[in-house]
Coordinates of C-alpha atoms in Angstrom, one line a residue:
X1 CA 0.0 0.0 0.0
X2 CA 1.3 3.4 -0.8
X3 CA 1.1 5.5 2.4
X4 CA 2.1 9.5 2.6
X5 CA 3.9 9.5 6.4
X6 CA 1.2 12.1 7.1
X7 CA -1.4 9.1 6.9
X8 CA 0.4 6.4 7.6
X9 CA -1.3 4.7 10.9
X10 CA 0.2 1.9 13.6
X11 CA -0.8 -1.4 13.7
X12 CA -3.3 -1.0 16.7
X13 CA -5.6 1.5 14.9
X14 CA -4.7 -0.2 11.6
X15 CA -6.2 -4.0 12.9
X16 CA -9.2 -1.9 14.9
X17 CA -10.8 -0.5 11.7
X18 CA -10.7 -4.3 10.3
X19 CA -12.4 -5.4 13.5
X20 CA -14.8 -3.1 13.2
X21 CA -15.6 -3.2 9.3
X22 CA -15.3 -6.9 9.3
X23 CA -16.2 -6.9 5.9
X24 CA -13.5 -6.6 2.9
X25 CA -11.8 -8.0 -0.7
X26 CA -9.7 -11.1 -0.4
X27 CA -7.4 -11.2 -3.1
X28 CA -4.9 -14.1 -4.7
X29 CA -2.5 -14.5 -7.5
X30 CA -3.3 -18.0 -9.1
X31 CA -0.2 -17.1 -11.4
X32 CA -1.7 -15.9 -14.3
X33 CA -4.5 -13.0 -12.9
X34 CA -5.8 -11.7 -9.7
X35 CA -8.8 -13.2 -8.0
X36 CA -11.3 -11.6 -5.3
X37 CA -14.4 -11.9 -3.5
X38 CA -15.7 -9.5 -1.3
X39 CA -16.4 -11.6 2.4
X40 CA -17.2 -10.8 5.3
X41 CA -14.8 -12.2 8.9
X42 CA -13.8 -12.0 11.9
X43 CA -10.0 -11.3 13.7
X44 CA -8.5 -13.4 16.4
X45 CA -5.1 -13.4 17.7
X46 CA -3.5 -17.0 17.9
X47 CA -1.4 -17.5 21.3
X48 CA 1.5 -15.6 20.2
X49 CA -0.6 -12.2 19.2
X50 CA -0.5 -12.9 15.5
X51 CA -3.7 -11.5 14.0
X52 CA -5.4 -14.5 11.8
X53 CA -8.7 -13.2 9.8
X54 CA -11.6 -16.3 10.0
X55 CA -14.1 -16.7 6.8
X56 CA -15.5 -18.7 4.4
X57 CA -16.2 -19.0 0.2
X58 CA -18.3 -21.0 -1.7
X59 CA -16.9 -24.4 -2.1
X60 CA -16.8 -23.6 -5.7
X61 CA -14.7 -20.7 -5.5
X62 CA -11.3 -20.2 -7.2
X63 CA -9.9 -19.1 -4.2
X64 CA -10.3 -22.2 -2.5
X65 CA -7.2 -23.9 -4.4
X66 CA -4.5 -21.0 -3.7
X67 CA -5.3 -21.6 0.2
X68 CA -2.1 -23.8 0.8
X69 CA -1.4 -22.6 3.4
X70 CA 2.1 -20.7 1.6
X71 CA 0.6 -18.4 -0.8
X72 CA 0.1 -14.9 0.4
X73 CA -3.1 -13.5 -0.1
X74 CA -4.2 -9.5 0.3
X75 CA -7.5 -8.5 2.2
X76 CA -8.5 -5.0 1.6
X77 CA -10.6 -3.2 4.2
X78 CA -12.4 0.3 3.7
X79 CA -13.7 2.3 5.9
X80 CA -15.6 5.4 5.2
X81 CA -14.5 7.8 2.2
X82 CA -15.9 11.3 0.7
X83 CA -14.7 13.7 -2.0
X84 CA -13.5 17.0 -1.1
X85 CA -14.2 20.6 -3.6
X86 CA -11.8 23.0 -3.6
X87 CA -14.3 25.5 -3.1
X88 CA -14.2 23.9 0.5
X89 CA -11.1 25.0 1.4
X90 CA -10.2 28.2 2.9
X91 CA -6.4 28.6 0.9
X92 CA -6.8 29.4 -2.6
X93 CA -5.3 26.8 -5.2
X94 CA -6.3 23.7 -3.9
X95 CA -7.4 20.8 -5.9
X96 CA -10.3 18.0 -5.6
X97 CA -9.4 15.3 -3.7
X98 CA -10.6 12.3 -1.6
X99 CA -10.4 11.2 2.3
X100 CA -10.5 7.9 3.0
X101 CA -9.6 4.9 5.5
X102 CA -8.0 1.7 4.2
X103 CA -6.7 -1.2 5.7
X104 CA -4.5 -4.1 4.2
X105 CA -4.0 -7.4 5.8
X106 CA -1.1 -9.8 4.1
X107 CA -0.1 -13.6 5.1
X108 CA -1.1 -17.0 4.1
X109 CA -4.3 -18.8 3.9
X110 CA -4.7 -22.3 4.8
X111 CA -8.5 -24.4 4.7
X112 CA -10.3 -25.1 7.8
X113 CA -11.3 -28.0 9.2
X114 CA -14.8 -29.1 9.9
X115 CA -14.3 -28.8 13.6
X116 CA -12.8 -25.2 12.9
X117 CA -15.3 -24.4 10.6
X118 CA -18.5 -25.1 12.8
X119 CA -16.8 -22.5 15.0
X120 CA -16.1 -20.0 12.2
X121 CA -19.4 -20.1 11.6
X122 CA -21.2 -19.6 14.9
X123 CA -18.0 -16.7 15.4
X124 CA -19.3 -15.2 12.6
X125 CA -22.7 -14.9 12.6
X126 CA -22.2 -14.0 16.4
X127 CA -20.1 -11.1 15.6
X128 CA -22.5 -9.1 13.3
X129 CA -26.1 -10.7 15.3
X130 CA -24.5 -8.3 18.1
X131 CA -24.7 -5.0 16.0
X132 CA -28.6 -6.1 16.0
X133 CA -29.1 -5.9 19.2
X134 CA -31.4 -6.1 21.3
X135 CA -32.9 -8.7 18.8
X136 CA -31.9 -11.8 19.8
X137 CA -29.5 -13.1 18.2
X138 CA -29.5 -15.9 15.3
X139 CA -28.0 -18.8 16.1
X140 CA -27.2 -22.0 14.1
X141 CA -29.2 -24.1 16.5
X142 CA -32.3 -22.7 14.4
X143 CA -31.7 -24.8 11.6
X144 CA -32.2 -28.3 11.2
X145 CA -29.3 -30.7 12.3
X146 CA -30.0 -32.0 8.3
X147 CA -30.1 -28.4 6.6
X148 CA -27.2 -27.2 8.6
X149 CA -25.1 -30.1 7.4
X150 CA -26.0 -29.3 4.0
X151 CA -24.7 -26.0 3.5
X152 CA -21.3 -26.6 5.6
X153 CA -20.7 -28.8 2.2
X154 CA -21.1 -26.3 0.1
X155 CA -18.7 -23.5 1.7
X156 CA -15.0 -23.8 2.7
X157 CA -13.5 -22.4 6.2
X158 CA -10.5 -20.1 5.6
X159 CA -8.2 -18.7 7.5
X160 CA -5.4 -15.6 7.1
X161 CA -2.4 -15.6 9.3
X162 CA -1.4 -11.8 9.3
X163 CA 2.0 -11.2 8.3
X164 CA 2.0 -7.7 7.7
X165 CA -0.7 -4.7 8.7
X166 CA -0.8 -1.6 6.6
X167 CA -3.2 1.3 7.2
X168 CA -3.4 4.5 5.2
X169 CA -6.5 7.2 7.2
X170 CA -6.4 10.3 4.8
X171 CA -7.8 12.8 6.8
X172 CA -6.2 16.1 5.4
X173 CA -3.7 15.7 8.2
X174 CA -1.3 17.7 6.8
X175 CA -3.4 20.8 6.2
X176 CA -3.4 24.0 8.0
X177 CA -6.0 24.4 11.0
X178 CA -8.5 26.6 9.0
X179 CA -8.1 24.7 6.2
X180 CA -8.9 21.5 8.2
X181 CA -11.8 22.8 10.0
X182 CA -12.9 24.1 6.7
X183 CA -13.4 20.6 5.2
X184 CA -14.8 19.1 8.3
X185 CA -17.3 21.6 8.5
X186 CA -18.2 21.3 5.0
X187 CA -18.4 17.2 5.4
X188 CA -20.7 17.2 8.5
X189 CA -23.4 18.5 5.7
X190 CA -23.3 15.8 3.5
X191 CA -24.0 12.1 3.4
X192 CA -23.6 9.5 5.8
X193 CA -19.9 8.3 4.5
X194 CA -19.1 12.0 4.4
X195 CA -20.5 12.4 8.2
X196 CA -18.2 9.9 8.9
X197 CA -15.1 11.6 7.5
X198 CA -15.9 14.5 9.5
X199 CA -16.1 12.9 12.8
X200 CA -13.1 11.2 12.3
X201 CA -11.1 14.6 11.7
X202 CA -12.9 16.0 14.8
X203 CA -11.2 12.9 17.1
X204 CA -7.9 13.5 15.1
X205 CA -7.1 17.3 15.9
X206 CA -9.9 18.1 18.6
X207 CA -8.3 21.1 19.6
X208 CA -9.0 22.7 16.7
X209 CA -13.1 22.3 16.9
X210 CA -12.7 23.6 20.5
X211 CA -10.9 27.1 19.8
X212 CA -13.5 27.3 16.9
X213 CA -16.5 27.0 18.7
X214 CA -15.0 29.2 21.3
X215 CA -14.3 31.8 18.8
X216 CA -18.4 31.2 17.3
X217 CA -19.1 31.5 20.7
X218 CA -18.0 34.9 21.5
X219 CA -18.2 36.0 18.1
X220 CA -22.1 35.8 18.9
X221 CA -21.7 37.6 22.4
X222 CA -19.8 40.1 20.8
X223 CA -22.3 40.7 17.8
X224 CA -25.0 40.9 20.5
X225 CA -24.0 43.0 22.3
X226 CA -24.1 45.5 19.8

């Protein structure tokens, strides 16, 4: 991943966003092209603290035969992203431009076995029946024993032993304060990826939003006063 210092993030932050999104591309090299799906997973740490991603594919799926357990593969995790105007900013000369948060997870992929997949499987569904809450939560045990058994033999278990963590968060870091302000201001009007972005420059330079909101604060004082 290409990474400007000014965006570059550590591993913690880097393997939180993938926790979160749990939901990315998995790509291979099968030695002629690139191939991807889009899945979603979970992360675990084995009992060393390397990260391993869990998931699964359809049985059918190319990617099943470069999981040997030696081949690196590449998951790609996005978070939220929005496009910035120039007429945004407060600097003159500026050009368009996009913020974003992205996440790549490298290392080898070997196949699950069924033991490890029945638990991949309740993990999973576990993890994202929890943002539904307080529904209560799905659970395998809903499904006939016969079913159930049925449609473990048509998917495969995977799993990614992390070898490398790269994460780029391009959040105009490296632009003046009013600049800054400027384009989180600007994103906190628009749509629900752009809302995003603009909370997530508030947490990275707070300070900033304080003195500002200060300085709206007395401004209104001041012009009521008169």
């Amino acid at each position: 991943m290409y990474t400007p210092p000014f965006f570059k993030q550590d591993r913690a932050a880097s393997l939180k966003l993938a926790d979160e999104r749990g939901f990315g591309t998995f790509c291979a090299w099968d030695g002629t092209r690139p191939i991807a799906s889009q899945l979603p997973f979970y992360l675990s740490y084995a009992a060393d603290g390397t990260p391993q991603v869990a998931f699964h594919v359809a049985r059918h799926n190319p990617l099943v035969k470069l999981a040997d357990g030696s081949t690196s593969w590449l998951l790609a995790i996005n978070g939220p992203d929005a496009y910035v105007s120039p007429d945004w900013y407060v600097s003159p000369d500026q050009v368009p431009t996009w913020l974003y948060q992205s996440v790549h997870l490298t290392g080898p992929v070997r196949v699950l076995s069924d033991a490890e997949l029945s638990v991949q499987i309740e993990t999973l569904s576990a993890k994202f029946e929890d943002w539904l809450l307080p529904k209560k939560p799905w659970t395998s045990a809903k499904m006939t024993a016969g079913r159930l058994e049925t449609m473990k033999k048509a998917i495969v278990g995977l799993v990614m032993t992390v070898e490398e963590v790269e994460g780029s968060f391009k959040l105009n870091q490296h632009k003046s304060e009013a600049d800054f302000a400027a384009i989180a201001n600007a994103l906190g009007d628009g749509d629900a990826d752009a809302k995003a972005i603009s909370r997530l420059m508030r947490q990275t330079r707070p300070q900033i939003f304080t003195d500002q909101a200060f300085a709206d604060d007395t401004n209104k004082l001041e012009r009521s006063a008169t």
